[in-house]
Amino acid sequence: MIKEIHAQIIHDSRGDETIQATVVTDSGHSGSSAVPAGASKGKYEAKTVPAAVAVENVQKYIAPALIGKDPANQQELDQIMVALDQTEDKSYLGANSILAVSMAISRVAASEKGVELYQHIGSLDHRTGFNLPVPMFNLINGGKHAENNLDIQEFMVIPDRVQGYHNQLSAGKLIFSTLGTLLRGNSAFVPIGDEGGYAPSLDTNEMALDLLVRAIKESGYQPWEEVSLGLDIAASSVAPTFEISPRRYLGLLSDFPILSIEDPFNEEDWDGWSQFRKLMDETNPTSKRIMLVGDDIFATNPSRLSKGLELKAANAILVKLNQIGTVSQTLNVIEMARHAGYIIIISHRSGETLDDYIADFSVGVNAQFIKTGAPNDNHPERMSKYRRLLDIERQLFPNNATTKQA
Ligand code: PGA
Ligand code: ZN
């Protein structure tokens, strides 16, 4: 039974204020969780309130409504908060106030049951068998996440054909370090972007892709056969001078070993999305299914996703808990997407905290991928998730996982 709920202000990786909530039960268990923040936020995301207001809302309105309830009943408790808020976009209490408590509820419920968080999330998602997601490492940052001249927001490497999570993490770290050496060849200092990747200024976006292919090869991996590339265009917040064109994207897909392309069109451009998916389905010449990933277009929102499914707008969804604002609504969106055969990618935000919640969440829902920035040891807000996944791998597959530390 929930005895107390507290909230406090903490700072995220950009130094901005955010909220952390702690839920305590009468059996002496407690669970805390913190909410991240985006920079290239979608228009259809749930709304936040300033961190100080969020803390007050938790203490004044949310806590009194939940005290005395059983934290195992995630859906019921989330429903109480949604009803208390009374708005479609959570603008009254703030998605940040609600989500901090919602995540903390699942943490304390897991702790009361004596199970790992991913196991508890799995039981909420009606599953018992688990797999590790493949990490999508954002090694070059551009767009709103960096001060450089690259329009595309994220240039990722995806070790999708490297076996075993610990080997995938090692591949990501090695490629990141090789890339650093290649970039430092041009200039002594290479800036770092919000998600821990390099943020160099380069003549073209294609040059960034060339560099990643070189870094993959020079690290001893085969591009495409072992390690692929991913892009997040973030078209809804890309510079107006960037040319959004299906022909251009198809050119990139044929010139580079790209497995995943996220938000290539604006969040309002349903036609652009549907036509591109059709084009991709017709021209996809490879054995691998190329992912057309909806982030801002779906905003982890069931009505947006349902429209997208009807219009065949994409084939994969980027899931961010704070786009919708509760754990159980996020699980519902995942269920809808999975049912339609969509690939599930669990994602961090560009402004992150040390909370590793999404690592457990991604395993709990058996997501195929997780996107949580660069494997950069100077960025603990990214590494906390990658390291937690190593722990989970050791628990789930003790014979496969090595004892090597990341
Ligand atoms: P954001 O970016 O967290 O700044 O919104 C992440 C993304 O667009 O995937
Ligand atoms: Zn995105």
CSV table of C-alpha atoms and ligand atoms in Angstrom, one decimal:
chain,number,residue,atom,x,y,z
A,1,MET,CA,0.0,0.0,0.0
A,2,ILE,CA,1.3,3.4,-0.9
A,3,LYS,CA,2.2,5.4,2.2
A,4,GLU,CA,4.0,8.5,0.9
A,5,ILE,CA,4.9,10.2,-2.4
A,6,HIS,CA,7.6,12.8,-2.6
A,7,ALA,CA,9.0,14.8,-5.5
A,8,GLN,CA,12.0,17.0,-5.9
A,9,ILE,CA,13.7,19.1,-8.6
A,10,ILE,CA,16.9,17.6,-10.1
A,11,HIS,CA,18.9,18.8,-13.2
A,12,ASP,CA,19.0,16.9,-16.5
A,13,SER,CA,22.1,16.5,-18.7
A,14,ARG,CA,21.5,19.9,-20.3
A,15,GLY,CA,21.4,21.5,-16.8
A,16,ASP,CA,17.6,22.1,-17.0
A,17,GLU,CA,15.3,21.5,-14.1
A,18,THR,CA,13.2,18.3,-14.1
A,19,ILE,CA,11.3,16.3,-11.6
A,20,GLN,CA,12.1,13.1,-9.7
A,21,ALA,CA,9.4,11.3,-7.7
A,22,THR,CA,9.7,8.7,-5.0
A,23,VAL,CA,6.9,6.4,-3.9
A,24,VAL,CA,7.1,4.7,-0.5
A,25,THR,CA,4.9,1.8,0.7
A,26,ASP,CA,3.9,0.8,4.2
A,27,SER,CA,6.1,-2.3,3.8
A,28,GLY,CA,9.1,0.0,3.7
A,29,HIS,CA,9.9,-0.3,0.0
A,30,SER,CA,10.5,2.7,-2.1
A,31,GLY,CA,11.0,3.5,-5.8
A,32,SER,CA,12.2,6.6,-7.5
A,33,SER,CA,12.1,7.8,-11.1
A,34,ALA,CA,13.0,10.9,-13.0
A,35,VAL,CA,11.6,12.4,-16.2
A,36,PRO,CA,13.8,13.4,-19.2
A,37,ALA,CA,13.1,16.3,-21.7
A,38,GLY,CA,13.3,16.6,-25.4
A,39,ALA,CA,14.7,19.5,-27.5
A,40,SER,CA,13.1,18.6,-30.8
A,41,LYS,CA,9.7,18.0,-29.2
A,42,GLY,CA,6.8,16.9,-31.3
A,43,LYS,CA,3.7,19.1,-31.5
A,44,TYR,CA,1.5,16.3,-30.4
A,45,GLU,CA,3.4,15.3,-27.2
A,46,ALA,CA,1.8,15.5,-23.8
A,47,LYS,CA,2.6,18.9,-22.2
A,48,THR,CA,4.8,19.5,-19.2
A,49,VAL,CA,4.7,22.2,-16.5
A,50,PRO,CA,7.7,23.9,-15.0
A,51,ALA,CA,9.6,21.5,-12.6
A,52,ALA,CA,8.7,23.5,-9.5
A,53,VAL,CA,5.0,23.4,-10.4
A,54,ALA,CA,5.3,19.7,-11.2
A,55,VAL,CA,6.7,19.0,-7.7
A,56,GLU,CA,3.9,21.0,-6.1
A,57,ASN,CA,1.3,19.1,-8.2
A,58,VAL,CA,2.6,15.8,-7.1
A,59,GLN,CA,2.5,16.8,-3.4
A,60,LYS,CA,-0.8,18.7,-3.5
A,61,TYR,CA,-3.0,16.7,-5.9
A,62,ILE,CA,-1.4,13.4,-7.0
A,63,ALA,CA,-0.1,12.1,-3.7
A,64,PRO,CA,-3.5,12.4,-1.8
A,65,ALA,CA,-5.3,10.6,-4.6
A,66,LEU,CA,-2.9,7.6,-4.6
A,67,ILE,CA,-2.1,7.1,-0.9
A,68,GLY,CA,-3.6,3.9,0.4
A,69,LYS,CA,-3.6,2.2,-3.1
A,70,ASP,CA,-1.7,-0.9,-4.2
A,71,PRO,CA,1.2,0.0,-6.6
A,72,ALA,CA,0.8,-3.4,-8.3
A,73,ASN,CA,-2.3,-1.9,-10.0
A,74,GLN,CA,-0.4,0.3,-12.5
A,75,GLN,CA,-3.3,0.8,-14.9
A,76,GLU,CA,-5.8,1.8,-12.1
A,77,LEU,CA,-3.3,4.2,-10.6
A,78,ASP,CA,-2.4,5.7,-14.0
A,79,GLN,CA,-6.1,6.1,-14.7
A,80,ILE,CA,-6.6,8.0,-11.4
A,81,MET,CA,-3.9,10.5,-12.5
A,82,VAL,CA,-5.4,10.8,-16.0
A,83,ALA,CA,-8.8,11.5,-14.5
A,84,LEU,CA,-7.4,14.0,-12.0
A,85,ASP,CA,-5.7,15.9,-14.9
A,86,GLN,CA,-8.9,15.9,-17.0
A,87,THR,CA,-7.1,17.1,-20.2
A,88,GLU,CA,-6.2,15.2,-23.4
A,89,ASP,CA,-2.6,16.4,-23.3
A,90,LYS,CA,-2.0,16.4,-19.5
A,91,SER,CA,-1.5,20.1,-19.5
A,92,TYR,CA,-3.3,20.6,-16.2
A,93,LEU,CA,-1.1,18.6,-13.9
A,94,GLY,CA,1.8,18.2,-16.4
A,95,ALA,CA,2.9,15.0,-18.1
A,96,ASN,CA,6.2,15.3,-16.1
A,97,SER,CA,4.4,15.3,-12.7
A,98,ILE,CA,2.3,12.3,-13.8
A,99,LEU,CA,5.0,10.3,-15.5
A,100,ALA,CA,7.5,10.6,-12.6
A,101,VAL,CA,4.9,9.1,-10.3
A,102,SER,CA,3.8,6.5,-12.8
A,103,MET,CA,7.3,5.2,-13.3
A,104,ALA,CA,8.1,5.3,-9.6
A,105,ILE,CA,4.9,3.2,-8.9
A,106,SER,CA,6.2,0.5,-11.2
A,107,ARG,CA,9.6,0.6,-9.5
A,108,VAL,CA,8.2,0.2,-6.0
A,109,ALA,CA,5.8,-2.5,-7.2
A,110,ALA,CA,8.7,-4.5,-8.6
A,111,SER,CA,10.6,-4.0,-5.3
A,112,GLU,CA,7.6,-5.2,-3.2
A,113,LYS,CA,7.2,-8.3,-5.4
A,114,GLY,CA,11.0,-8.9,-5.1
A,115,VAL,CA,11.4,-9.0,-8.9
A,116,GLU,CA,13.5,-7.0,-11.3
A,117,LEU,CA,11.8,-4.0,-12.9
A,118,TYR,CA,12.0,-5.6,-16.4
A,119,GLN,CA,10.2,-8.6,-15.0
A,120,HIS,CA,7.5,-6.5,-13.5
A,121,ILE,CA,7.1,-4.5,-16.7
A,122,GLY,CA,7.0,-7.9,-18.5
A,123,SER,CA,4.1,-9.0,-16.2
A,124,LEU,CA,2.2,-5.8,-17.0
A,125,ASP,CA,2.8,-6.6,-20.6
A,126,HIS,CA,1.7,-10.2,-20.1
A,127,ARG,CA,5.1,-11.9,-20.9
A,128,THR,CA,7.7,-14.1,-19.2
A,129,GLY,CA,10.4,-14.6,-21.8
A,130,PHE,CA,12.8,-11.7,-22.5
A,131,ASN,CA,15.4,-10.6,-25.0
A,132,LEU,CA,17.8,-7.7,-25.1
A,133,PRO,CA,17.1,-4.9,-27.5
A,134,VAL,CA,19.7,-4.0,-30.2
A,135,PRO,CA,21.3,-0.6,-29.3
A,136,MET,CA,21.1,2.3,-31.8
A,137,PHE,CA,24.2,4.4,-31.0
A,138,ASN,CA,23.9,8.0,-32.0
A,139,LEU,CA,27.6,8.8,-32.8
A,140,ILE,CA,27.2,12.1,-34.8
A,141,ASN,CA,24.9,14.8,-33.5
A,142,GLY,CA,23.4,17.6,-35.6
A,143,GLY,CA,20.2,19.6,-35.9
A,144,LYS,CA,18.8,20.9,-32.6
A,145,HIS,CA,21.2,18.7,-30.6
A,146,ALA,CA,24.4,20.5,-31.6
A,147,GLU,CA,25.9,23.8,-32.6
A,148,ASN,CA,27.4,22.5,-35.8
A,149,ASN,CA,26.3,22.8,-39.4
A,150,LEU,CA,24.8,19.3,-39.9
A,151,ASP,CA,21.0,19.4,-40.6
A,152,ILE,CA,20.3,15.8,-39.8
A,153,GLN,CA,19.8,15.4,-36.1
A,154,GLU,CA,21.2,11.9,-35.6
A,155,PHE,CA,23.7,9.7,-37.4
A,156,MET,CA,23.5,6.3,-35.7
A,157,VAL,CA,25.4,2.9,-35.9
A,158,ILE,CA,23.3,-0.2,-35.3
A,159,PRO,CA,25.2,-3.5,-34.7
A,160,ASP,CA,22.2,-5.5,-35.7
A,161,ARG,CA,24.1,-8.5,-36.9
A,162,VAL,CA,26.6,-8.6,-34.1
A,163,GLN,CA,25.6,-11.4,-31.7
A,164,GLY,CA,25.0,-10.7,-28.0
A,165,TYR,CA,24.3,-7.4,-26.3
A,166,HIS,CA,27.8,-7.1,-24.7
A,167,ASN,CA,29.4,-7.6,-28.1
A,168,GLN,CA,27.1,-4.9,-29.6
A,169,LEU,CA,28.1,-2.5,-26.9
A,170,SER,CA,31.8,-3.2,-27.4
A,171,ALA,CA,31.3,-2.7,-31.2
A,172,GLY,CA,29.6,0.7,-30.5
A,173,LYS,CA,32.4,1.8,-28.2
A,174,LEU,CA,35.1,0.8,-30.6
A,175,ILE,CA,33.5,2.4,-33.6
A,176,PHE,CA,32.9,5.6,-31.5
A,177,SER,CA,36.5,5.7,-30.5
A,178,THR,CA,37.7,5.0,-34.1
A,179,LEU,CA,35.4,7.8,-35.3
A,180,GLY,CA,37.0,10.2,-32.8
A,181,THR,CA,40.4,9.4,-34.2
A,182,LEU,CA,39.2,10.0,-37.8
A,183,LEU,CA,37.6,13.3,-36.8
A,184,ARG,CA,40.6,14.5,-34.8
A,185,GLY,CA,42.7,14.0,-37.9
A,186,ASN,CA,41.0,17.1,-39.3
A,187,SER,CA,41.0,19.3,-36.3
A,188,ALA,CA,42.4,18.9,-32.8
A,189,PHE,CA,39.1,19.6,-31.0
A,190,VAL,CA,35.8,17.9,-31.9
A,191,PRO,CA,32.8,19.2,-30.1
A,192,ILE,CA,30.3,16.9,-28.5
A,193,GLY,CA,26.5,17.2,-28.9
A,194,ASP,CA,23.6,16.8,-26.4
A,195,GLU,CA,23.4,13.0,-26.7
A,196,GLY,CA,27.2,12.4,-26.3
A,197,GLY,CA,28.1,11.9,-29.9
A,198,TYR,CA,30.5,14.0,-31.9
A,199,ALA,CA,29.2,17.3,-33.3
A,200,PRO,CA,31.7,18.2,-36.1
A,201,SER,CA,31.0,20.7,-38.8
A,202,LEU,CA,31.3,18.9,-42.1
A,203,ASP,CA,30.7,20.0,-45.7
A,204,THR,CA,27.7,17.7,-46.3
A,205,ASN,CA,25.5,15.3,-44.4
A,206,GLU,CA,26.8,12.5,-46.7
A,207,MET,CA,30.3,13.1,-45.3
A,208,ALA,CA,29.1,12.1,-41.9
A,209,LEU,CA,27.8,8.9,-43.3
A,210,ASP,CA,31.1,8.3,-45.2
A,211,LEU,CA,32.9,8.8,-41.9
A,212,LEU,CA,30.7,6.3,-40.1
A,213,VAL,CA,31.2,3.6,-42.8
A,214,ARG,CA,35.0,4.2,-42.5
A,215,ALA,CA,34.9,4.0,-38.7
A,216,ILE,CA,32.9,0.7,-38.9
A,217,LYS,CA,35.5,-0.8,-41.4
A,218,GLU,CA,38.5,0.5,-39.5
A,219,SER,CA,37.1,-1.0,-36.3
A,220,GLY,CA,37.1,-4.4,-38.0
A,221,TYR,CA,33.4,-4.7,-38.7
A,222,GLN,CA,31.6,-5.2,-42.0
A,223,PRO,CA,29.2,-2.4,-42.9
A,224,TRP,CA,25.7,-3.8,-43.4
A,225,GLU,CA,26.7,-7.4,-42.9
A,226,GLU,CA,27.4,-6.7,-39.2
A,227,VAL,CA,26.8,-3.0,-38.4
A,228,SER,CA,24.3,-0.8,-40.2
A,229,LEU,CA,23.5,2.9,-40.1
A,230,GLY,CA,20.5,4.8,-38.9
A,231,LEU,CA,19.3,8.4,-39.4
A,232,ASP,CA,16.9,10.6,-37.5
A,233,ILE,CA,16.1,13.5,-39.9
A,234,ALA,CA,13.8,15.1,-37.3
A,235,ALA,CA,12.0,16.8,-40.2
A,236,SER,CA,9.6,18.7,-38.0
A,237,SER,CA,12.5,20.7,-36.5
A,238,VAL,CA,15.1,20.5,-39.3
A,239,ALA,CA,16.4,23.8,-40.8
A,240,PRO,CA,14.1,25.2,-43.5
A,241,THR,CA,17.1,25.1,-46.0
A,242,PHE,CA,17.2,21.3,-45.7
A,243,GLU,CA,15.6,19.7,-48.7
A,244,ILE,CA,13.0,17.1,-47.7
A,245,SER,CA,12.6,14.8,-50.7
A,246,PRO,CA,11.7,11.1,-51.2
A,247,ARG,CA,14.2,10.9,-54.1
A,248,ARG,CA,17.0,12.2,-51.9
A,249,TYR,CA,16.1,9.7,-49.2
A,250,LEU,CA,16.0,6.8,-51.6
A,251,GLY,CA,19.4,7.9,-52.9
A,252,LEU,CA,20.8,7.8,-49.3
A,253,LEU,CA,19.3,4.4,-48.8
A,254,SER,CA,20.9,3.0,-51.9
A,255,ASP,CA,24.3,4.7,-51.3
A,256,PHE,CA,24.8,3.8,-47.7
A,257,PRO,CA,24.1,0.8,-45.5
A,258,ILE,CA,21.1,2.4,-43.8
A,259,LEU,CA,18.8,0.2,-41.8
A,260,SER,CA,16.6,2.8,-40.2
A,261,ILE,CA,15.3,6.3,-41.2
A,262,GLU,CA,13.3,8.2,-38.6
A,263,ASP,CA,11.0,11.2,-39.1
A,264,PRO,CA,12.0,11.9,-42.8
A,265,PHE,CA,8.8,14.0,-43.1
A,266,ASN,CA,7.0,16.6,-41.1
A,267,GLU,CA,4.6,15.5,-38.3
A,268,GLU,CA,1.7,16.8,-40.3
A,269,ASP,CA,2.7,15.3,-43.7
A,270,TRP,CA,0.7,12.0,-43.6
A,271,ASP,CA,0.7,11.8,-47.4
A,272,GLY,CA,4.5,12.2,-47.6
A,273,TRP,CA,4.9,9.3,-45.1
A,274,SER,CA,2.4,7.0,-46.8
A,275,GLN,CA,3.9,7.6,-50.2
A,276,PHE,CA,7.4,7.0,-49.0
A,277,ARG,CA,6.5,3.8,-47.3
A,278,LYS,CA,5.0,2.6,-50.6
A,279,LEU,CA,8.1,3.6,-52.5
A,280,MET,CA,10.3,1.9,-49.9
A,281,ASP,CA,8.2,-1.3,-50.1
A,282,GLU,CA,8.5,-1.3,-53.9
A,283,THR,CA,12.2,-0.5,-54.1
A,284,ASN,CA,13.6,-2.2,-51.0
A,285,PRO,CA,16.0,-4.6,-52.7
A,286,THR,CA,17.6,-6.2,-49.6
A,287,SER,CA,17.1,-9.1,-47.3
A,288,LYS,CA,16.8,-6.7,-44.4
A,289,ARG,CA,13.6,-4.8,-43.7
A,290,ILE,CA,14.5,-1.2,-43.7
A,291,MET,CA,12.8,0.6,-40.8
A,292,LEU,CA,10.7,3.7,-41.5
A,293,VAL,CA,10.4,5.0,-37.9
A,294,GLY,CA,7.7,7.4,-36.7
A,295,ASP,CA,8.7,9.6,-33.7
A,296,ASP,CA,7.0,13.1,-33.8
A,297,ILE,CA,4.4,11.8,-36.2
A,298,PHE,CA,3.0,9.3,-33.7
A,299,ALA,CA,4.2,11.0,-30.5
A,300,THR,CA,3.5,7.7,-28.6
A,301,ASN,CA,-0.2,8.6,-28.9
A,302,PRO,CA,-2.8,6.0,-29.6
A,303,SER,CA,-5.0,8.1,-31.9
A,304,ARG,CA,-1.9,9.3,-33.9
A,305,LEU,CA,-0.7,5.7,-34.2
A,306,SER,CA,-4.1,4.4,-35.2
A,307,LYS,CA,-4.3,7.0,-38.0
A,308,GLY,CA,-0.8,6.0,-39.1
A,309,LEU,CA,-1.7,2.3,-39.1
A,310,GLU,CA,-4.7,3.1,-41.3
A,311,LEU,CA,-2.6,5.2,-43.7
A,312,LYS,CA,0.3,2.7,-43.7
A,313,ALA,CA,2.5,5.6,-42.7
A,314,ALA,CA,5.5,3.7,-41.3
A,315,ASN,CA,6.7,0.3,-40.2
A,316,ALA,CA,8.4,1.1,-36.9
A,317,ILE,CA,7.6,3.4,-33.9
A,318,LEU,CA,9.9,5.3,-31.6
A,319,VAL,CA,8.4,5.0,-28.1
A,320,LYS,CA,9.0,7.7,-25.5
A,321,LEU,CA,7.2,7.5,-22.2
A,322,ASN,CA,7.1,11.2,-21.7
A,323,GLN,CA,5.4,11.8,-25.0
A,324,ILE,CA,2.2,10.3,-23.6
A,325,GLY,CA,2.9,10.5,-19.9
A,326,THR,CA,2.0,7.2,-18.1
A,327,VAL,CA,3.5,3.7,-18.1
A,328,SER,CA,0.2,2.0,-18.9
A,329,GLN,CA,-0.7,4.2,-21.8
A,330,THR,CA,2.7,3.6,-23.2
A,331,LEU,CA,2.2,-0.1,-22.9
A,332,ASN,CA,-1.1,0.2,-24.7
A,333,VAL,CA,0.5,2.1,-27.6
A,334,ILE,CA,3.2,-0.6,-27.8
A,335,GLU,CA,0.6,-3.3,-27.9
A,336,MET,CA,-1.2,-1.6,-30.8
A,337,ALA,CA,2.0,-1.2,-32.7
A,338,ARG,CA,3.2,-4.7,-32.1
A,339,HIS,CA,-0.2,-6.1,-33.2
A,340,ALA,CA,0.2,-4.2,-36.5
A,341,GLY,CA,3.7,-5.8,-37.0
A,342,TYR,CA,5.5,-2.6,-36.3
A,343,ILE,CA,9.1,-2.7,-34.9
A,344,ILE,CA,9.4,-1.2,-31.4
A,345,ILE,CA,12.2,1.1,-30.5
A,346,ILE,CA,12.3,2.5,-26.9
A,347,SER,CA,14.0,5.9,-26.8
A,348,HIS,CA,15.6,8.3,-24.4
A,349,ARG,CA,15.3,12.1,-24.7
A,350,SER,CA,18.1,14.5,-25.6
A,351,GLY,CA,17.9,16.0,-22.1
A,352,GLU,CA,18.4,12.9,-19.9
A,353,THR,CA,18.9,12.0,-16.2
A,354,LEU,CA,20.8,9.1,-14.6
A,355,ASP,CA,17.6,7.1,-14.3
A,356,ASP,CA,18.0,3.9,-16.3
A,357,TYR,CA,14.3,3.1,-16.4
A,358,ILE,CA,14.1,2.7,-20.1
A,359,ALA,CA,16.7,-0.1,-20.1
A,360,ASP,CA,14.3,-2.3,-18.0
A,361,PHE,CA,11.3,-1.0,-19.9
A,362,SER,CA,12.8,-2.0,-23.3
A,363,VAL,CA,13.6,-5.5,-22.0
A,364,GLY,CA,10.2,-5.8,-20.3
A,365,VAL,CA,8.3,-5.1,-23.5
A,366,ASN,CA,10.7,-7.1,-25.7
A,367,ALA,CA,11.5,-4.1,-27.9
A,368,GLN,CA,13.7,-5.0,-30.9
A,369,PHE,CA,15.8,-1.8,-30.4
A,370,ILE,CA,16.7,0.9,-27.9
A,371,LYS,CA,18.0,4.3,-28.8
A,372,THR,CA,19.9,6.0,-26.0
A,373,GLY,CA,22.7,8.1,-27.4
A,374,ALA,CA,26.5,7.6,-27.8
A,375,PRO,CA,28.4,5.0,-25.7
A,376,ASN,CA,30.4,7.9,-24.3
A,377,ASP,CA,31.9,7.4,-20.8
A,378,ASN,CA,31.8,11.1,-20.2
A,379,HIS,CA,28.0,11.0,-20.5
A,380,PRO,CA,26.7,8.9,-17.6
A,381,GLU,CA,23.1,9.8,-18.5
A,382,ARG,CA,23.5,7.7,-21.6
A,383,MET,CA,25.9,5.0,-20.1
A,384,SER,CA,23.5,4.3,-17.2
A,385,LYS,CA,21.1,2.7,-19.7
A,386,TYR,CA,23.8,0.8,-21.6
A,387,ARG,CA,25.3,-0.5,-18.3
A,388,ARG,CA,22.0,-1.6,-16.9
A,389,LEU,CA,21.4,-3.6,-20.0
A,390,LEU,CA,24.7,-5.4,-19.4
A,391,ASP,CA,23.5,-6.3,-15.9
A,392,ILE,CA,20.2,-7.6,-17.3
A,393,GLU,CA,22.0,-9.6,-20.0
A,394,ARG,CA,24.1,-11.3,-17.3
A,395,GLN,CA,20.9,-12.2,-15.4
A,396,LEU,CA,19.1,-13.5,-18.4
A,397,PHE,CA,21.9,-15.2,-20.3
A,398,PRO,CA,24.6,-16.0,-17.8
A,399,ASN,CA,26.3,-18.3,-20.2
A,400,ASN,CA,26.6,-15.9,-23.1
A,401,ALA,CA,27.4,-12.7,-21.2
A,402,THR,CA,31.0,-12.0,-20.4
A,403,THR,CA,32.0,-10.4,-17.1
A,404,LYS,CA,33.7,-7.5,-19.0
A,405,GLN,CA,32.7,-4.1,-17.8
A,406,ALA,CA,31.6,-1.5,-20.3
B,1,PGA,P1,14.5,15.0,-28.5
B,1,PGA,O1,15.1,14.2,-29.7
B,1,PGA,O2,14.6,14.2,-27.2
B,1,PGA,O3,15.3,16.3,-28.5
B,1,PGA,O4,13.0,15.3,-28.9
B,1,PGA,C1,15.1,12.8,-29.8
B,1,PGA,C2,14.5,12.3,-31.1
B,1,PGA,O5,14.1,13.2,-31.9
B,1,PGA,O6,14.4,11.1,-31.3
B,2,ZN,ZN,13.4,11.5,-33.4
